[in-house]
Coordinates of C-alpha atoms in Angstrom, one line a residue:
M25 CA -37.7 -20.1 -42.9
S26 CA -35.6 -17.6 -41.6
W27 CA -32.9 -18.0 -39.2
P28 CA -31.7 -15.7 -36.6
P29 CA -28.7 -13.8 -36.8
Q30 CA -26.0 -15.4 -35.0
Y31 CA -24.4 -11.9 -33.3
R32 CA -26.1 -9.1 -32.0
S33 CA -25.7 -5.9 -33.9
S34 CA -23.9 -3.3 -31.4
K35 CA -21.2 -1.0 -31.9
F36 CA -19.9 -1.8 -28.4
R37 CA -19.2 -5.6 -28.9
H38 CA -15.3 -5.2 -29.5
V39 CA -14.9 -2.7 -26.9
Y40 CA -11.8 -3.7 -25.0
G41 CA -9.9 -2.7 -21.9
K42 CA -6.5 -1.2 -22.0
A43 CA -4.3 -1.0 -19.2
A44 CA -1.9 2.4 -18.9
S45 CA 1.6 1.9 -19.1
K46 CA 4.0 1.9 -16.1
E47 CA 4.9 6.0 -16.4
K48 CA 1.4 6.7 -16.8
C49 CA 0.4 5.0 -13.2
Y50 CA 0.6 6.2 -9.4
D51 CA 3.2 4.6 -8.1
C52 CA 4.5 4.2 -4.2
V53 CA 0.8 5.1 -3.0
P54 CA 0.3 3.7 0.6
I55 CA -3.0 2.4 -0.1
T56 CA -5.0 1.4 2.9
H57 CA -5.7 -2.1 4.2
N58 CA -9.4 -1.2 5.9
V59 CA -11.4 -4.1 4.9
H60 CA -14.5 -2.0 4.7
D61 CA -16.7 -2.9 1.5
N62 CA -15.9 0.5 -0.4
N63 CA -14.2 2.0 -3.3
F64 CA -11.4 4.0 -1.4
C65 CA -10.9 6.0 -4.4
A66 CA -12.9 9.2 -5.8
V67 CA -11.7 10.7 -9.5
N68 CA -12.4 13.5 -11.2
P69 CA -10.6 15.4 -14.3
H70 CA -8.3 17.6 -11.8
F71 CA -7.6 15.1 -9.1
I72 CA -7.5 11.1 -7.8
A73 CA -8.6 11.2 -4.5
V74 CA -7.5 7.7 -2.3
V75 CA -8.1 6.6 1.3
T76 CA -4.3 6.1 2.5
E77 CA -2.6 4.1 5.8
C78 CA -2.4 6.9 8.4
T79 CA -1.6 6.4 12.2
G80 CA -3.9 8.2 15.0
G81 CA -6.4 8.8 12.6
G82 CA -7.7 8.7 9.2
A83 CA -6.5 10.3 6.1
F84 CA -6.9 10.3 2.4
L85 CA -4.5 11.9 -0.3
V86 CA -5.2 14.4 -3.6
I87 CA -2.9 13.6 -6.4
P88 CA -3.4 15.9 -9.2
I89 CA -4.7 13.6 -12.3
H90 CA -1.2 14.3 -14.3
Q91 CA 0.9 13.8 -11.6
T92 CA 1.9 10.4 -12.7
G93 CA 5.1 8.2 -11.7
K94 CA 6.4 7.9 -8.0
L95 CA 4.7 9.5 -5.0
D96 CA 7.0 11.5 -2.5
P97 CA 6.7 9.4 0.5
H98 CA 5.8 13.1 2.4
Y99 CA 3.4 14.2 0.0
P100 CA 0.5 15.9 2.2
K101 CA -2.2 14.5 3.1
V102 CA -6.3 15.4 4.3
C103 CA -6.0 14.6 7.8
G104 CA -8.8 15.6 10.2
H105 CA -10.6 12.9 11.1
K106 CA -9.9 11.1 14.4
G107 CA -11.0 7.5 13.0
N108 CA -10.5 5.5 9.8
V109 CA -12.0 7.2 6.6
L110 CA -14.6 4.9 5.0
D111 CA -15.8 6.5 1.8
I112 CA -15.1 9.8 -0.3
K113 CA -16.9 11.6 -3.1
W114 CA -16.3 14.3 -5.0
N115 CA -18.5 16.8 -5.7
P116 CA -20.2 16.5 -8.9
F117 CA -20.6 20.5 -9.5
N118 CA -17.1 21.6 -8.0
D119 CA -14.2 19.6 -8.8
F120 CA -11.9 21.4 -5.9
V121 CA -14.7 20.3 -3.1
I122 CA -14.6 16.4 -1.4
A123 CA -16.4 14.9 1.1
S124 CA -15.3 12.1 3.6
C125 CA -16.8 10.2 6.1
S126 CA -15.2 8.2 8.8
E127 CA -15.4 5.8 12.0
D128 CA -15.4 8.7 14.3
A129 CA -19.3 9.0 13.4
T130 CA -18.4 12.7 11.6
V131 CA -18.9 13.8 7.8
K132 CA -16.5 16.5 6.5
V133 CA -16.4 18.6 3.2
W134 CA -12.9 19.8 2.4
D135 CA -12.0 22.6 -0.3
I136 CA -9.1 21.3 -2.1
P137 CA -6.8 24.4 -3.2
K138 CA -6.6 24.5 -7.3
H139 CA -2.5 24.9 -7.0
L140 CA -0.5 21.6 -5.6
L141 CA -0.8 20.8 -2.1
T142 CA 2.0 22.1 -0.1
R143 CA 1.0 21.0 3.4
N144 CA -1.5 18.8 5.3
I145 CA -4.9 19.9 5.4
T146 CA -6.5 19.4 8.8
N147 CA -9.7 22.1 8.8
P148 CA -12.6 21.1 6.8
K149 CA -14.6 23.7 5.1
K150 CA -18.0 22.2 7.1
E151 CA -18.0 19.4 9.5
L152 CA -21.3 17.2 9.9
L153 CA -22.4 15.9 13.2
G154 CA -25.6 13.6 13.4
H155 CA -25.0 10.0 13.4
V156 CA -24.0 8.6 16.6
R157 CA -22.0 5.5 15.3
R158 CA -19.4 5.6 12.1
V159 CA -20.4 6.8 9.0
G160 CA -19.8 4.2 6.1
L161 CA -21.4 5.8 3.1
I162 CA -21.8 9.3 1.7
E163 CA -23.6 9.9 -1.8
W164 CA -23.8 13.7 -3.4
H165 CA -27.5 14.3 -5.1
P166 CA -27.3 14.0 -9.2
T167 CA -29.1 17.2 -9.8
A168 CA -29.3 19.5 -6.8
N169 CA -26.5 21.8 -5.7
N170 CA -25.1 21.1 -2.3
I171 CA -27.3 18.4 -1.0
L172 CA -25.3 15.4 0.8
F173 CA -26.7 12.1 1.8
S174 CA -25.0 10.2 4.6
S175 CA -25.6 6.6 5.9
G176 CA -24.6 5.2 8.9
Y177 CA -24.2 2.4 11.4
D178 CA -27.1 3.8 13.6
Y179 CA -29.1 2.5 10.6
K180 CA -29.9 6.2 9.4
I181 CA -29.6 8.1 6.4
M182 CA -29.4 12.0 6.9
V183 CA -30.1 14.6 4.3
W184 CA -27.7 17.7 4.7
N185 CA -28.1 21.0 3.2
L186 CA -24.3 22.2 2.8
D187 CA -25.9 25.5 1.6
S188 CA -25.8 27.0 5.3
S189 CA -22.9 29.5 6.4
E190 CA -22.3 27.5 9.6
A191 CA -19.2 25.6 9.7
V192 CA -20.3 23.2 11.9
I193 CA -24.0 21.6 11.0
S194 CA -25.7 19.0 13.6
N195 CA -29.2 19.2 12.3
P196 CA -29.9 17.8 9.0
V197 CA -32.7 18.5 6.9
K198 CA -34.2 15.2 7.0
I199 CA -33.6 11.5 8.7
L200 CA -34.5 8.4 6.6
E201 CA -35.5 5.9 9.2
A202 CA -36.4 2.9 6.8
H203 CA -34.0 0.5 8.2
K204 CA -33.5 -1.8 10.4
D205 CA -29.9 -3.0 9.8
V206 CA -26.6 -1.3 8.2
V207 CA -27.3 0.2 4.9
L208 CA -24.7 -1.5 2.3
S209 CA -25.0 0.7 -0.8
M210 CA -27.0 3.6 -1.8
S211 CA -27.8 5.1 -5.5
F212 CA -30.0 7.9 -6.9
N213 CA -31.9 7.7 -10.0
T214 CA -31.5 10.2 -12.7
D215 CA -33.3 12.9 -11.4
G216 CA -32.5 12.0 -8.0
S217 CA -36.2 11.7 -6.5
L218 CA -35.7 8.2 -6.0
L219 CA -33.2 6.4 -3.5
A220 CA -32.5 2.7 -3.8
T221 CA -30.8 0.9 -0.8
A222 CA -29.2 -2.3 -0.3
C223 CA -29.5 -3.2 3.4
R224 CA -27.7 -6.2 5.4
D225 CA -31.0 -7.7 6.0
R226 CA -30.7 -9.0 2.6
K227 CA -33.7 -6.6 1.6
I228 CA -33.5 -3.9 -1.5
R229 CA -35.6 -0.7 -0.7
L230 CA -36.6 2.0 -3.3
I231 CA -37.2 5.1 -1.1
D232 CA -38.9 8.5 -1.8
A233 CA -35.4 10.5 -1.2
R234 CA -37.1 13.6 -0.2
S235 CA -39.7 12.3 2.6
G236 CA -38.0 8.7 3.6
T237 CA -41.3 6.7 2.2
V238 CA -40.5 3.0 1.2
V239 CA -41.9 3.1 -2.6
Q240 CA -40.8 -0.5 -3.0
E241 CA -39.1 -3.2 -1.0
A242 CA -37.6 -6.8 -2.4
S243 CA -37.3 -9.5 0.2
Y244 CA -36.3 -12.3 -2.4
K245 CA -34.7 -14.7 -0.1
S246 CA -32.2 -16.6 -2.6
H247 CA -30.5 -13.3 -3.3
R248 CA -28.3 -12.2 -0.3
V249 CA -27.6 -8.4 -2.0
N250 CA -24.7 -6.4 -1.4
K251 CA -24.6 -3.5 -4.0
V252 CA -27.3 -2.1 -5.7
L253 CA -27.5 0.6 -8.7
F254 CA -30.1 2.5 -10.8
L255 CA -29.7 2.0 -14.4
G256 CA -30.5 5.5 -15.7
N257 CA -33.6 6.1 -17.4
M258 CA -34.4 2.2 -17.9
K259 CA -36.6 1.8 -14.8
K260 CA -34.3 -1.0 -13.6
L261 CA -32.2 -2.0 -10.7
F262 CA -29.0 -3.9 -10.8
S263 CA -27.7 -5.5 -8.0
T264 CA -24.8 -7.8 -6.8
G265 CA -24.6 -10.5 -3.8
T266 CA -24.1 -13.8 -3.6
S267 CA -26.7 -16.7 -3.8
R268 CA -27.8 -19.3 -1.2
W269 CA -24.9 -21.3 -2.3
N270 CA -22.4 -18.7 -1.8
N271 CA -21.9 -17.9 -5.3
R272 CA -21.1 -14.6 -6.5
Q273 CA -24.5 -13.4 -8.4
I274 CA -25.8 -10.8 -10.3
A275 CA -29.9 -9.6 -10.8
L276 CA -32.0 -7.3 -12.9
W277 CA -34.8 -5.8 -11.0
D278 CA -37.9 -3.9 -12.2
Q279 CA -38.4 -0.6 -10.4
N280 CA -41.9 -1.0 -10.3
D281 CA -42.1 -4.6 -9.1
L282 CA -39.3 -5.6 -6.7
S283 CA -41.1 -9.3 -6.0
V284 CA -39.0 -11.1 -8.1
P285 CA -36.1 -10.4 -10.2
L286 CA -36.3 -10.0 -14.2
L287 CA -32.9 -11.9 -14.3
E288 CA -30.8 -13.8 -12.3
E289 CA -27.2 -15.3 -12.7
D290 CA -24.2 -16.6 -11.0
L291 CA -21.0 -15.8 -12.1
D292 CA -18.0 -17.7 -10.1
G293 CA -17.3 -18.9 -6.6
S294 CA -15.3 -16.5 -5.2
S295 CA -15.6 -14.5 -2.1
G296 CA -14.9 -11.2 -3.0
L297 CA -17.4 -8.5 -3.6
L298 CA -18.6 -7.1 -6.6
F299 CA -18.9 -3.6 -7.5
P300 CA -21.3 -2.3 -10.6
F301 CA -20.7 1.0 -12.6
Y302 CA -23.3 1.8 -15.5
D303 CA -22.8 4.1 -18.1
S304 CA -26.4 5.7 -19.0
D305 CA -25.0 7.1 -22.5
T306 CA -23.7 3.7 -24.0
H307 CA -26.2 1.6 -21.9
M308 CA -23.1 -0.4 -20.8
L309 CA -22.7 -2.0 -17.4
Y310 CA -19.4 -2.9 -15.7
V311 CA -19.2 -5.4 -12.9
V312 CA -15.9 -5.4 -11.3
G313 CA -14.6 -7.9 -8.7
K314 CA -12.9 -6.9 -5.7
G315 CA -9.9 -9.4 -4.6
D316 CA -9.5 -10.5 -8.0
G317 CA -8.5 -8.3 -11.4
N318 CA -11.4 -8.9 -13.6
I319 CA -13.6 -6.4 -15.0
R320 CA -17.1 -7.8 -16.9
Y321 CA -18.9 -5.6 -18.9
Y322 CA -22.4 -6.0 -20.5
E323 CA -24.8 -4.3 -22.5
I324 CA -28.2 -3.1 -21.4
S325 CA -31.3 -3.5 -23.7
P326 CA -35.1 -2.7 -22.5
E327 CA -36.2 -6.2 -23.9
K328 CA -35.5 -9.7 -23.2
P329 CA -32.5 -10.7 -22.5
Y330 CA -31.9 -7.2 -21.0
L331 CA -28.3 -8.2 -20.2
N332 CA -25.9 -8.8 -23.1
Y333 CA -22.9 -10.2 -22.1
L334 CA -19.4 -8.5 -24.1
M335 CA -16.2 -9.6 -22.7
E336 CA -13.8 -9.4 -19.9
Y337 CA -10.8 -7.6 -18.8
R338 CA -8.7 -9.6 -17.0
S339 CA -5.7 -9.0 -15.1
H340 CA -3.5 -11.2 -12.6
L341 CA -3.2 -8.0 -10.0
P342 CA -6.5 -8.2 -7.7
Q343 CA -7.9 -4.7 -7.3
K344 CA -8.9 -3.5 -3.4
G345 CA -11.2 -0.8 -4.7
I346 CA -11.7 1.2 -7.9
G347 CA -12.6 4.8 -8.8
M348 CA -14.0 6.1 -12.1
M349 CA -13.8 9.2 -14.2
P350 CA -16.7 11.2 -14.9
K351 CA -17.2 11.0 -18.9
R352 CA -16.2 15.1 -19.2
G353 CA -12.6 13.9 -18.0
L354 CA -12.4 11.3 -21.2
E355 CA -10.1 11.2 -24.0
V356 CA -12.5 11.4 -26.8
S357 CA -9.8 11.3 -29.2
A358 CA -8.7 7.6 -28.6
C359 CA -12.6 6.5 -28.5
E360 CA -12.2 6.0 -24.6
I361 CA -15.9 5.8 -23.3
F362 CA -15.0 4.6 -19.7
R363 CA -12.0 4.8 -17.4
F364 CA -11.1 3.0 -14.2
Y365 CA -8.6 3.5 -11.5
K366 CA -7.4 0.3 -10.0
L367 CA -6.2 0.3 -6.3
I368 CA -3.3 -2.6 -5.9
P369 CA -2.4 -2.4 -2.9
T370 CA 0.1 -5.3 -3.1
K371 CA 2.6 -3.0 -5.3
S372 CA 1.2 0.4 -3.9
L373 CA 0.4 1.1 -7.3
I374 CA -2.6 2.9 -8.7
E375 CA -3.4 1.7 -12.6
P376 CA -5.7 3.5 -15.0
I377 CA -7.5 1.2 -17.3
S378 CA -9.3 2.7 -20.7
M379 CA -12.2 1.0 -22.1
I380 CA -11.7 1.9 -25.9
V381 CA -13.9 1.4 -28.8
P382 CA -12.0 0.5 -31.6
R383 CA -12.1 3.0 -34.5
R384 CA -9.8 3.7 -37.3
S385 CA -10.8 7.0 -37.7
E386 CA -9.3 9.8 -35.8
S387 CA -12.5 12.4 -35.9
Y388 CA -14.9 12.9 -33.1
Q389 CA -17.0 9.9 -33.2
E390 CA -20.5 11.5 -32.3
D391 CA -22.4 8.0 -32.1
I392 CA -20.8 6.8 -29.4
Y393 CA -20.4 10.3 -27.6
P394 CA -24.1 11.4 -26.7
L395 CA -24.8 14.2 -24.5
T396 CA -23.7 13.8 -21.1
T397 CA -24.2 14.8 -17.4
G398 CA -22.4 18.4 -17.4
A399 CA -20.4 19.9 -14.3
Q400 CA -23.8 22.4 -13.8
P401 CA -26.5 21.6 -11.2
A402 CA -30.1 21.7 -12.4
L403 CA -31.3 22.8 -9.4
T404 CA -30.1 24.8 -6.3
A405 CA -30.6 22.9 -2.6
Q406 CA -33.5 25.0 -1.6
E407 CA -35.7 24.3 -4.6
W408 CA -35.1 20.4 -4.6
L409 CA -35.8 20.8 -1.2
N410 CA -39.4 22.5 -2.2
G411 CA -40.4 19.6 -4.1
V412 CA -38.8 20.5 -7.5
N413 CA -37.4 17.6 -9.9
K414 CA -35.4 17.9 -12.7
G415 CA -33.0 15.7 -14.8
P416 CA -29.2 16.8 -15.4
L417 CA -27.7 19.5 -17.4
L418 CA -26.2 18.0 -20.4
V419 CA -23.1 19.1 -22.4
S420 CA -21.5 18.0 -25.2
L421 CA -18.1 16.1 -25.2
R422 CA -16.9 17.4 -28.7
P423 CA -14.1 19.4 -28.7
G424 CA -14.6 23.1 -29.0
S425 CA -18.3 22.1 -29.8
G426 CA -20.4 25.5 -29.6
A427 CA -23.9 26.9 -29.1
V428 CA -25.8 24.2 -31.8
N429 CA -25.1 21.5 -29.5
S430 CA -26.8 22.6 -26.9
L431 CA -30.2 22.6 -28.8
P432 CA -32.4 19.9 -28.3
Q433 CA -31.1 16.8 -30.5
F434 CA -34.3 16.3 -32.1
L435 CA -34.6 19.6 -33.9
E436 CA -33.8 19.4 -37.9
P437 CA -31.4 22.3 -39.4
E438 CA -34.4 24.0 -40.6
S439 CA -36.1 24.8 -37.5
L440 CA -33.0 26.0 -35.6
M441 CA -33.3 29.1 -36.7
E442 CA -36.3 29.5 -35.5
T443 CA -35.3 28.5 -31.5
T444 CA -32.9 31.2 -31.2
D445 CA -34.8 32.0 -28.0
L446 CA -34.7 28.3 -26.4
N447 CA -31.2 28.4 -27.5
Q448 CA -30.7 31.8 -25.7
H449 CA -32.4 29.9 -22.7
Q450 CA -30.7 27.0 -22.4
C451 CA -27.3 28.5 -23.7
R452 CA -26.4 30.3 -20.3
G453 CA -26.0 26.9 -18.7
G454 CA -24.1 25.3 -21.7
S455 CA -26.5 22.7 -21.3
M456 CA -30.1 21.1 -21.7
P457 CA -32.2 19.1 -19.2
L458 CA -32.3 15.4 -19.7
E459 CA -36.2 15.8 -19.8
G460 CA -38.0 15.1 -23.1
M461 CA -35.0 14.0 -24.9
Q462 CA -35.7 12.0 -28.0
K463 CA -33.2 10.0 -29.8
P464 CA -30.8 12.3 -31.7
S465 CA -31.1 13.0 -35.2
K466 CA -28.3 13.4 -37.9
I467 CA -28.1 17.0 -38.7
E468 CA -25.3 16.7 -42.2
D469 CA -25.1 20.3 -43.0
G470 CA -22.2 21.5 -40.8
R471 CA -22.3 25.2 -43.0
K472 CA -26.1 25.9 -41.5
Q473 CA -24.7 24.7 -38.0
L474 CA -21.9 27.4 -38.5
K475 CA -24.3 30.0 -39.8
V476 CA -26.9 29.5 -36.8
A477 CA -23.4 30.0 -34.3
E478 CA -22.3 32.8 -36.1
K479 CA -25.7 34.9 -35.7
L480 CA -26.3 34.4 -32.0
P481 CA -24.9 37.5 -29.7
E482 CA -21.5 37.2 -28.6
N483 CA -22.7 36.7 -25.1
E484 CA -24.8 33.8 -25.8
Q485 CA -21.9 32.0 -27.0
M486 CA -20.4 31.9 -24.1
C487 CA -21.7 28.1 -23.6
L488 CA -19.8 25.4 -21.6
S489 CA -18.4 22.5 -23.2
N490 CA -16.8 19.3 -21.6
G491 CA -17.2 21.4 -18.3
F492 CA -15.1 24.3 -19.2
D493 CA -15.4 27.7 -20.8
I494 CA -15.4 27.6 -25.2
S495 CA -12.7 30.0 -25.4
E496 CA -10.5 27.9 -23.5
C497 CA -11.1 24.9 -25.8
P498 CA -8.6 24.7 -28.7
P499 CA -9.8 25.1 -32.2
P500 CA -11.0 22.0 -34.3
K501 CA -7.9 20.3 -36.3
T502 CA -9.5 18.4 -39.0
E503 CA -12.9 18.8 -41.5
N504 CA -14.7 16.5 -39.7
E505 CA -14.1 18.2 -36.3
V506 CA -15.4 21.4 -38.3

């Protein structure tokens, strides 16, 4: 008789959370006291944006990511809204463009200067006028450039095309009218063809993002949903909410059948919301509690039990909101696989928290850093509006990675030479589409890779890696990195 193993094998079983030291935090930041249920924070590799307290309207701060320590009390703000700012989101394909929405029923898109802010920014790049009540949520399309979704308290979700030359856009390209109450949460699938929403009427809806047709609807009575999240390409949805006994609860759903959840679990009796974050590269799910200092994290598997609890990061300082750094902004040399930015209004503090895989080797750990979403759009706005769907373009996080990393991962070293045409086509974007990818095979002969890279024409080697030009990347420091 064979006994089942006591522990599940996983490279992420020992992941731990590490808070930044005091000098690497952002101190004296006047974080908003608004009670709206949002993150109030947006992060990219260049800036951290946080909604701030402001008299006579709404404003947010944009702080360079390396400018830690105490913030100047007269630090410039982005302040063009007439009401409180409720949500902010960075453009995933341009680190110097951010969108904000407000109680004044407008959505504004801002250009942030590449140098330090020297004065308040009051004039937006674009102003979107269409909602008649306050706008609570905004979301950029994950693969199409300049497509923005906004959701308001008029129960409408509006789709905006920002490629327009007009500074004030009053006509959205589409209005999705599938809801009879306020939308509490929006989440896209990987290619942005489907939109999952959580509504105050306690229903989860799966909507065709282009036409607005409701594909699936869940009206499960014993789970009052607050936030919903697509789990990458797993064909599953994850939601957080409360049970009928008012316990905080999480649930996992099959994308093709929302009648009953695959899994339902009560966590605790606290009253704060739970914010879910998913990392499709590592299949790890993070559940962050609002009003407490806990971050629970799980590993998602395609078969039962689906949700495997790993650990919990605990802190006595409660978080009001939280931001997350895109993968291309992480410190791969420290085996960092996720980074949160925790808003602590009681201390006027923003505290970075790194999730780290403990490894002894200082070389690049390829198994925990597969190809990840880059900063290049897969589609133009018009292509997406015309009905084209494409997965995100991928880049390698390896420092100084070149052309070979942009090839399909399932190719063997011998076949690399035969696919130069494919490489030339894909390398112009420095990335490859997610569609059709298989599990990565281990290419052990590094010398063959270098020969292939050397034989490519000079103009073909100018690929993007980690969101930057390869010519700007540092040379490899160790033999393993070569």
